[in-house]
Amino acid sequence: KLIIMKKVFLILLVAVTTGVFAQSTSKEDLDVIQGIYGKSKKELAVAYMAIPEAQAAGFWKIYDEFEVERKALGKVKVNIIEEYATNYATLTDVNADRIAKESLKNSADYQKLMSKYYDKYKKAVGALTAAKIIQFENYMYTTVLSEMQNSIPFIGEMEATKK
């Protein structure tokens, strides 16, 4: 079923211009979450975390700081995907190498950010709650990444469907 869906997507992809395809991937990661869950990421975090009132102010201050930095990395991730989508049909070794390295750096930067904020959360609300928010963030990150990945073809996928 997934293979059929990807083939249908590829046929549609060929039918539209690269610019339109690149525009469709330009959703911010928060838009993806809103589309999947029907709620904002913060609404989901508030419901999941259930932070006691005594710790709430400190926790959400750290969360808001984290979100500023995370959103910046999310925009970089979207730009990398847009660049791939724009150059997909003419991808060269040089472009593929640059895009792959940018993607790997973005993933590493995200993990560094998570480590940095885990320590801040732990100081404010303890290790158990800090681990809980990290688990939530990893789930959101993976969900968004999966949705974005599903919207673009794999390298060589279009060529493979032509044979």
mmCIF file of N, CA, C and O in Angstrom, residues 80-161:
data_model
loop_
_atom_site.group_PDB
_atom_site.id
_atom_site.type_symbol
_atom_site.label_atom_id
_atom_site.label_comp_id
_atom_site.label_asym_id
_atom_site.label_seq_id
_atom_site.Cartn_x
_atom_site.Cartn_y
_atom_site.Cartn_z
ATOM 1 N N ILE A 80 16.534 22.786 4.178
ATOM 2 C CA ILE A 80 17.295 21.673 3.599
ATOM 3 C C ILE A 80 16.367 20.811 2.734
ATOM 4 O O ILE A 80 16.716 20.440 1.604
ATOM 5 N N ILE A 81 15.188 20.530 3.234
ATOM 6 C CA ILE A 81 14.232 19.719 2.481
ATOM 7 C C ILE A 81 13.766 20.456 1.227
ATOM 8 O O ILE A 81 13.654 19.858 0.152
ATOM 9 N N GLU A 82 13.534 21.758 1.338
ATOM 10 C CA GLU A 82 13.149 22.548 0.162
ATOM 11 C C GLU A 82 14.246 22.541 -0.896
ATOM 12 O O GLU A 82 13.970 22.435 -2.089
ATOM 13 N N GLU A 83 15.492 22.649 -0.435
ATOM 14 C CA GLU A 83 16.605 22.626 -1.376
ATOM 15 C C GLU A 83 16.668 21.281 -2.094
ATOM 16 O O GLU A 83 16.861 21.209 -3.309
ATOM 17 N N TYR A 84 16.487 20.209 -1.351
ATOM 18 C CA TYR A 84 16.466 18.873 -1.950
ATOM 19 C C TYR A 84 15.325 18.764 -2.969
ATOM 20 O O TYR A 84 15.519 18.295 -4.090
ATOM 21 N N ALA A 85 14.140 19.226 -2.583
ATOM 22 C CA ALA A 85 12.982 19.144 -3.472
ATOM 23 C C ALA A 85 13.203 19.949 -4.748
ATOM 24 O O ALA A 85 12.866 19.499 -5.846
ATOM 25 N N THR A 86 13.798 21.112 -4.602
ATOM 26 C CA THR A 86 14.054 21.974 -5.749
ATOM 27 C C THR A 86 15.078 21.355 -6.692
ATOM 28 O O THR A 86 14.954 21.445 -7.907
ATOM 29 N N ASN A 87 16.097 20.706 -6.138
ATOM 30 C CA ASN A 87 17.194 20.166 -6.944
ATOM 31 C C ASN A 87 17.088 18.671 -7.212
ATOM 32 O O ASN A 87 18.006 18.094 -7.794
ATOM 33 N N TYR A 88 15.992 18.052 -6.800
ATOM 34 C CA TYR A 88 15.865 16.604 -6.897
ATOM 35 C C TYR A 88 16.149 16.080 -8.306
ATOM 36 O O TYR A 88 16.928 15.145 -8.485
ATOM 37 N N ALA A 89 15.548 16.681 -9.301
ATOM 38 C CA ALA A 89 15.658 16.172 -10.675
ATOM 39 C C ALA A 89 17.064 16.317 -11.242
ATOM 40 O O ALA A 89 17.449 15.586 -12.156
ATOM 41 N N THR A 90 17.850 17.243 -10.704
ATOM 42 C CA THR A 90 19.191 17.492 -11.239
ATOM 43 C C THR A 90 20.266 17.296 -10.172
ATOM 44 O O THR A 90 21.352 17.875 -10.263
ATOM 45 N N LEU A 91 19.990 16.489 -9.184
ATOM 46 C CA LEU A 91 20.904 16.281 -8.067
ATOM 47 C C LEU A 91 22.239 15.711 -8.541
ATOM 48 O O LEU A 91 22.285 14.739 -9.290
ATOM 49 N N THR A 92 23.323 16.361 -8.113
ATOM 50 C CA THR A 92 24.672 15.902 -8.444
ATOM 51 C C THR A 92 25.341 15.378 -7.179
ATOM 52 O O THR A 92 24.819 15.555 -6.077
ATOM 53 N N ASP A 93 26.500 14.770 -7.333
ATOM 54 C CA ASP A 93 27.260 14.324 -6.169
ATOM 55 C C ASP A 93 27.567 15.486 -5.225
ATOM 56 O O ASP A 93 27.460 15.352 -4.008
ATOM 57 N N VAL A 94 27.939 16.621 -5.794
ATOM 58 C CA VAL A 94 28.294 17.787 -4.988
ATOM 59 C C VAL A 94 27.079 18.268 -4.194
ATOM 60 O O VAL A 94 27.163 18.494 -2.986
ATOM 61 N N ASN A 95 25.934 18.419 -4.873
ATOM 62 C CA ASN A 95 24.714 18.867 -4.176
ATOM 63 C C ASN A 95 24.268 17.848 -3.132
ATOM 64 O O ASN A 95 23.880 18.210 -2.025
ATOM 65 N N ALA A 96 24.298 16.580 -3.504
ATOM 66 C CA ALA A 96 23.871 15.528 -2.571
ATOM 67 C C ALA A 96 24.759 15.524 -1.328
ATOM 68 O O ALA A 96 24.259 15.387 -0.209
ATOM 69 N N ASP A 97 26.061 15.691 -1.531
ATOM 70 C CA ASP A 97 26.997 15.714 -0.405
ATOM 71 C C ASP A 97 26.703 16.890 0.518
ATOM 72 O O ASP A 97 26.630 16.738 1.736
ATOM 73 N N ARG A 98 26.506 18.068 -0.064
ATOM 74 C CA ARG A 98 26.234 19.263 0.733
ATOM 75 C C ARG A 98 24.914 19.113 1.499
ATOM 76 O O ARG A 98 24.847 19.399 2.693
ATOM 77 N N ILE A 99 23.873 18.651 0.828
ATOM 78 C CA ILE A 99 22.568 18.485 1.469
ATOM 79 C C ILE A 99 22.644 17.438 2.585
ATOM 80 O O ILE A 99 22.099 17.640 3.674
ATOM 81 N N ALA A 100 23.335 16.335 2.323
ATOM 82 C CA ALA A 100 23.470 15.286 3.345
ATOM 83 C C ALA A 100 24.219 15.821 4.564
ATOM 84 O O ALA A 100 23.808 15.587 5.712
ATOM 85 N N LYS A 101 25.311 16.551 4.339
ATOM 86 C CA LYS A 101 26.084 17.098 5.456
ATOM 87 C C LYS A 101 25.274 18.126 6.243
ATOM 88 O O LYS A 101 25.326 18.150 7.479
ATOM 89 N N GLU A 102 24.518 18.974 5.544
ATOM 90 C CA GLU A 102 23.670 19.954 6.230
ATOM 91 C C GLU A 102 22.612 19.244 7.070
ATOM 92 O O GLU A 102 22.321 19.652 8.191
ATOM 93 N N SER A 103 22.040 18.182 6.535
ATOM 94 C CA SER A 103 21.023 17.421 7.254
ATOM 95 C C SER A 103 21.612 16.748 8.499
ATOM 96 O O SER A 103 21.008 16.780 9.581
ATOM 97 N N LEU A 104 22.781 16.155 8.356
ATOM 98 C CA LEU A 104 23.448 15.515 9.496
ATOM 99 C C LEU A 104 23.811 16.541 10.575
ATOM 100 O O LEU A 104 23.628 16.286 11.763
ATOM 101 N N LYS A 105 24.289 17.698 10.144
ATOM 102 C CA LYS A 105 24.626 18.758 11.106
ATOM 103 C C LYS A 105 23.369 19.232 11.824
ATOM 104 O O LYS A 105 23.381 19.433 13.040
ATOM 105 N N ASN A 106 22.270 19.390 11.097
ATOM 106 C CA ASN A 106 21.022 19.824 11.705
ATOM 107 C C ASN A 106 20.550 18.819 12.755
ATOM 108 O O ASN A 106 20.137 19.209 13.847
ATOM 109 N N SER A 107 20.651 17.537 12.451
ATOM 110 C CA SER A 107 20.264 16.496 13.413
ATOM 111 C C SER A 107 21.163 16.533 14.647
ATOM 112 O O SER A 107 20.688 16.420 15.776
ATOM 113 N N ALA A 108 22.463 16.699 14.433
ATOM 114 C CA ALA A 108 23.405 16.773 15.556
ATOM 115 C C ALA A 108 23.144 18.021 16.404
ATOM 116 O O ALA A 108 23.180 17.959 17.639
ATOM 117 N N ASP A 109 22.847 19.144 15.742
ATOM 118 C CA ASP A 109 22.544 20.376 16.472
ATOM 119 C C ASP A 109 21.287 20.200 17.315
ATOM 120 O O ASP A 109 21.208 20.712 18.437
ATOM 121 N N TYR A 110 20.319 19.475 16.788
ATOM 122 C CA TYR A 110 19.091 19.221 17.542
ATOM 123 C C TYR A 110 19.395 18.385 18.790
ATOM 124 O O TYR A 110 18.903 18.686 19.869
ATOM 125 N N GLN A 111 20.220 17.372 18.647
ATOM 126 C CA GLN A 111 20.577 16.538 19.801
ATOM 127 C C GLN A 111 21.357 17.344 20.848
ATOM 128 O O GLN A 111 21.148 17.180 22.047
ATOM 129 N N LYS A 112 22.235 18.226 20.397
ATOM 130 C CA LYS A 112 22.970 19.100 21.332
ATOM 131 C C LYS A 112 21.992 20.004 22.079
ATOM 132 O O LYS A 112 22.133 20.225 23.286
ATOM 133 N N LEU A 113 21.012 20.525 21.362
ATOM 134 C CA LEU A 113 20.001 21.371 21.987
ATOM 135 C C LEU A 113 19.223 20.594 23.045
ATOM 136 O O LEU A 113 18.983 21.094 24.147
ATOM 137 N N MET A 114 18.854 19.376 22.722
ATOM 138 C CA MET A 114 18.119 18.537 23.674
ATOM 139 C C MET A 114 18.961 18.299 24.930
ATOM 140 O O MET A 114 18.444 18.370 26.052
ATOM 141 N N SER A 115 20.238 18.012 24.769
ATOM 142 C CA SER A 115 21.122 17.788 25.917
ATOM 143 C C SER A 115 21.238 19.037 26.779
ATOM 144 O O SER A 115 21.180 18.965 28.010
ATOM 145 N N LYS A 116 21.409 20.168 26.136
ATOM 146 C CA LYS A 116 21.526 21.442 26.846
ATOM 147 C C LYS A 116 20.266 21.711 27.680
ATOM 148 O O LYS A 116 20.363 22.069 28.861
ATOM 149 N N TYR A 117 19.121 21.504 27.083
ATOM 150 C CA TYR A 117 17.874 21.798 27.796
ATOM 151 C C TYR A 117 17.480 20.706 28.779
ATOM 152 O O TYR A 117 16.801 20.990 29.771
ATOM 153 N N TYR A 118 17.919 19.490 28.552
ATOM 154 C CA TYR A 118 17.662 18.446 29.551
ATOM 155 C C TYR A 118 18.248 18.879 30.891
ATOM 156 O O TYR A 118 17.597 18.786 31.929
ATOM 157 N N ASP A 119 19.473 19.372 30.878
ATOM 158 C CA ASP A 119 20.114 19.819 32.112
ATOM 159 C C ASP A 119 19.346 20.979 32.766
ATOM 160 O O ASP A 119 19.189 21.017 33.984
ATOM 161 N N LYS A 120 18.846 21.902 31.950
ATOM 162 C CA LYS A 120 18.069 23.028 32.490
ATOM 163 C C LYS A 120 16.763 22.529 33.104
ATOM 164 O O LYS A 120 16.371 22.966 34.193
ATOM 165 N N TYR A 121 16.078 21.644 32.394
ATOM 166 C CA TYR A 121 14.825 21.080 32.922
ATOM 167 C C TYR A 121 15.083 20.314 34.228
ATOM 168 O O TYR A 121 14.332 20.432 35.188
ATOM 169 N N LYS A 122 16.147 19.521 34.220
ATOM 170 C CA LYS A 122 16.457 18.706 35.397
ATOM 171 C C LYS A 122 16.673 19.573 36.626
ATOM 172 O O LYS A 122 16.183 19.250 37.714
ATOM 173 N N LYS A 123 17.384 20.678 36.476
ATOM 174 C CA LYS A 123 17.606 21.584 37.606
ATOM 175 C C LYS A 123 16.299 22.195 38.096
ATOM 176 O O LYS A 123 16.120 22.414 39.295
ATOM 177 N N ALA A 124 15.386 22.453 37.169
ATOM 178 C CA ALA A 124 14.136 23.126 37.530
ATOM 179 C C ALA A 124 13.069 22.186 38.083
ATOM 180 O O ALA A 124 12.343 22.559 39.009
ATOM 181 N N VAL A 125 12.971 20.964 37.525
ATOM 182 C CA VAL A 125 11.831 20.094 37.885
ATOM 183 C C VAL A 125 12.216 18.648 38.180
ATOM 184 O O VAL A 125 11.344 17.811 38.396
ATOM 185 N N GLY A 126 13.504 18.332 38.158
ATOM 186 C CA GLY A 126 13.937 16.970 38.452
ATOM 187 C C GLY A 126 14.102 16.122 37.197
ATOM 188 O O GLY A 126 13.584 16.443 36.129
ATOM 189 N N ALA A 127 14.835 15.039 37.366
ATOM 190 C CA ALA A 127 15.193 14.181 36.229
ATOM 191 C C ALA A 127 13.995 13.486 35.595
ATOM 192 O O ALA A 127 13.934 13.338 34.366
ATOM 193 N N LEU A 128 13.035 13.047 36.393
ATOM 194 C CA LEU A 128 11.889 12.330 35.839
ATOM 195 C C LEU A 128 11.084 13.215 34.886
ATOM 196 O O LEU A 128 10.777 12.812 33.757
ATOM 197 N N THR A 129 10.777 14.430 35.313
ATOM 198 C CA THR A 129 10.026 15.348 34.456
ATOM 199 C C THR A 129 10.881 15.797 33.277
ATOM 200 O O THR A 129 10.373 15.944 32.160
ATOM 201 N N ALA A 130 12.167 15.994 33.487
ATOM 202 C CA ALA A 130 13.070 16.368 32.395
ATOM 203 C C ALA A 130 13.112 15.260 31.342
ATOM 204 O O ALA A 130 13.057 15.531 30.138
ATOM 205 N N ALA A 131 13.182 14.026 31.792
ATOM 206 C CA ALA A 131 13.187 12.897 30.852
ATOM 207 C C ALA A 131 11.863 12.819 30.098
ATOM 208 O O ALA A 131 11.823 12.490 28.900
ATOM 209 N N LYS A 132 10.778 13.148 30.781
ATOM 210 C CA LYS A 132 9.452 13.108 30.156
ATOM 211 C C LYS A 132 9.349 14.125 29.016
ATOM 212 O O LYS A 132 8.840 13.808 27.944
ATOM 213 N N ILE A 133 9.849 15.348 29.230
ATOM 214 C CA ILE A 133 9.774 16.351 28.163
ATOM 215 C C ILE A 133 10.720 15.996 27.021
ATOM 216 O O ILE A 133 10.402 16.216 25.860
ATOM 217 N N ILE A 134 11.857 15.405 27.323
ATOM 218 C CA ILE A 134 12.771 14.982 26.263
ATOM 219 C C ILE A 134 12.120 13.877 25.428
ATOM 220 O O ILE A 134 12.206 13.884 24.192
ATOM 221 N N GLN A 135 11.445 12.958 26.080
ATOM 222 C CA GLN A 135 10.730 11.900 25.361
ATOM 223 C C GLN A 135 9.655 12.518 24.458
ATOM 224 O O GLN A 135 9.515 12.130 23.292
ATOM 225 N N PHE A 136 8.911 13.465 24.981
ATOM 226 C CA PHE A 136 7.883 14.155 24.197
ATOM 227 C C PHE A 136 8.507 14.857 22.992
ATOM 228 O O PHE A 136 8.015 14.737 21.861
ATOM 229 N N GLU A 137 9.599 15.591 23.223
ATOM 230 C CA GLU A 137 10.261 16.321 22.132
ATOM 231 C C GLU A 137 10.798 15.367 21.064
ATOM 232 O O GLU A 137 10.691 15.648 19.872
ATOM 233 N N ASN A 138 11.380 14.254 21.484
ATOM 234 C CA ASN A 138 11.873 13.278 20.513
ATOM 235 C C ASN A 138 10.732 12.703 19.674
ATOM 236 O O ASN A 138 10.873 12.490 18.477
ATOM 237 N N TYR A 139 9.599 12.452 20.315
ATOM 238 C CA TYR A 139 8.435 11.946 19.596
ATOM 239 C C TYR A 139 7.957 12.972 18.571
ATOM 240 O O TYR A 139 7.693 12.632 17.409
ATOM 241 N N MET A 140 7.858 14.233 18.974
ATOM 242 C CA MET A 140 7.414 15.290 18.058
ATOM 243 C C MET A 140 8.403 15.444 16.899
ATOM 244 O O MET A 140 8.002 15.545 15.748
ATOM 245 N N TYR A 141 9.684 15.448 17.211
ATOM 246 C CA TYR A 141 10.726 15.590 16.192
ATOM 247 C C TYR A 141 10.636 14.452 15.176
ATOM 248 O O TYR A 141 10.661 14.671 13.966
ATOM 249 N N THR A 142 10.505 13.232 15.668
ATOM 250 C CA THR A 142 10.430 12.061 14.796
ATOM 251 C C THR A 142 9.161 12.090 13.949
ATOM 252 O O THR A 142 9.198 11.759 12.759
ATOM 253 N N THR A 143 8.055 12.504 14.538
ATOM 254 C CA THR A 143 6.794 12.584 13.804
ATOM 255 C C THR A 143 6.883 13.592 12.670
ATOM 256 O O THR A 143 6.497 13.298 11.532
ATOM 257 N N VAL A 144 7.401 14.765 12.961
ATOM 258 C CA VAL A 144 7.538 15.804 11.937
ATOM 259 C C VAL A 144 8.497 15.346 10.843
ATOM 260 O O VAL A 144 8.212 15.486 9.655
ATOM 261 N N LEU A 145 9.623 14.792 11.241
ATOM 262 C CA LEU A 145 10.605 14.326 10.270
ATOM 263 C C LEU A 145 10.011 13.246 9.362
ATOM 264 O O LEU A 145 10.208 13.268 8.143
ATOM 265 N N SER A 146 9.253 12.344 9.939
ATOM 266 C CA SER A 146 8.609 11.284 9.163
ATOM 267 C C SER A 146 7.611 11.863 8.163
ATOM 268 O O SER A 146 7.586 11.454 6.997
ATOM 269 N N GLU A 147 6.800 12.805 8.606
ATOM 270 C CA GLU A 147 5.824 13.433 7.701
ATOM 271 C C GLU A 147 6.523 14.149 6.556
ATOM 272 O O GLU A 147 6.104 14.049 5.401
ATOM 273 N N MET A 148 7.585 14.874 6.874
ATOM 274 C CA MET A 148 8.316 15.588 5.826
ATOM 275 C C MET A 148 8.982 14.610 4.868
ATOM 276 O O MET A 148 8.962 14.797 3.658
ATOM 277 N N GLN A 149 9.573 13.554 5.418
ATOM 278 C CA GLN A 149 10.244 12.561 4.573
ATOM 279 C C GLN A 149 9.243 11.879 3.645
ATOM 280 O O GLN A 149 9.548 11.594 2.491
ATOM 281 N N ASN A 150 8.044 11.631 4.141
ATOM 282 C CA ASN A 150 7.020 10.993 3.319
ATOM 283 C C ASN A 150 6.536 11.879 2.185
ATOM 284 O O ASN A 150 5.917 11.385 1.242
ATOM 285 N N SER A 151 6.803 13.182 2.262
ATOM 286 C CA SER A 151 6.349 14.096 1.218
ATOM 287 C C SER A 151 7.371 14.274 0.103
ATOM 288 O O SER A 151 7.095 14.964 -0.870
ATOM 289 N N ILE A 152 8.535 13.662 0.235
ATOM 290 C CA ILE A 152 9.552 13.787 -0.818
ATOM 291 C C ILE A 152 10.024 12.405 -1.247
ATOM 292 O O ILE A 152 10.034 11.470 -0.457
ATOM 293 N N PRO A 153 10.406 12.283 -2.509
ATOM 294 C CA PRO A 153 10.870 10.971 -2.979
ATOM 295 C C PRO A 153 12.296 10.677 -2.511
ATOM 296 O O PRO A 153 13.068 11.579 -2.210
ATOM 297 N N PHE A 154 12.598 9.401 -2.439
ATOM 298 C CA PHE A 154 13.962 8.978 -2.158
ATOM 299 C C PHE A 154 14.829 9.267 -3.365
ATOM 300 O O PHE A 154 14.337 9.295 -4.495
ATOM 301 N N ILE A 155 16.107 9.450 -3.163
ATOM 302 C CA ILE A 155 17.044 9.660 -4.263
ATOM 303 C C ILE A 155 16.941 8.471 -5.204
ATOM 304 O O ILE A 155 17.040 7.318 -4.774
ATOM 305 N N GLY A 156 16.729 8.734 -6.473
ATOM 306 C CA GLY A 156 16.645 7.681 -7.470
ATOM 307 C C GLY A 156 15.286 7.028 -7.573
ATOM 308 O O GLY A 156 15.070 6.176 -8.436
ATOM 309 N N GLU A 157 14.349 7.390 -6.737
ATOM 310 C CA GLU A 157 13.036 6.721 -6.728
ATOM 311 C C GLU A 157 12.277 6.973 -8.026
ATOM 312 O O GLU A 157 11.650 6.068 -8.558
ATOM 313 N N MET A 158 12.316 8.185 -8.531
ATOM 314 C CA MET A 158 11.600 8.473 -9.778
ATOM 315 C C MET A 158 12.180 7.671 -10.926
ATOM 316 O O MET A 158 11.456 7.123 -11.748
ATOM 317 N N GLU A 159 13.507 7.583 -10.971
ATOM 318 C CA GLU A 159 14.146 6.831 -12.038
ATOM 319 C C GLU A 159 13.780 5.352 -11.952
ATOM 320 O O GLU A 159 13.563 4.697 -12.961
ATOM 321 N N ALA A 160 13.688 4.827 -10.744
ATOM 322 C CA ALA A 160 13.365 3.414 -10.553
ATOM 323 C C ALA A 160 11.941 3.115 -11.012
ATOM 324 O O ALA A 160 11.665 2.020 -11.511
ATOM 325 N N THR A 161 11.021 4.068 -10.870
ATOM 326 C CA THR A 161 9.626 3.819 -11.284
ATOM 327 C C THR A 161 9.459 3.915 -12.792
ATOM 328 O O THR A 161 8.468 3.464 -13.313
#
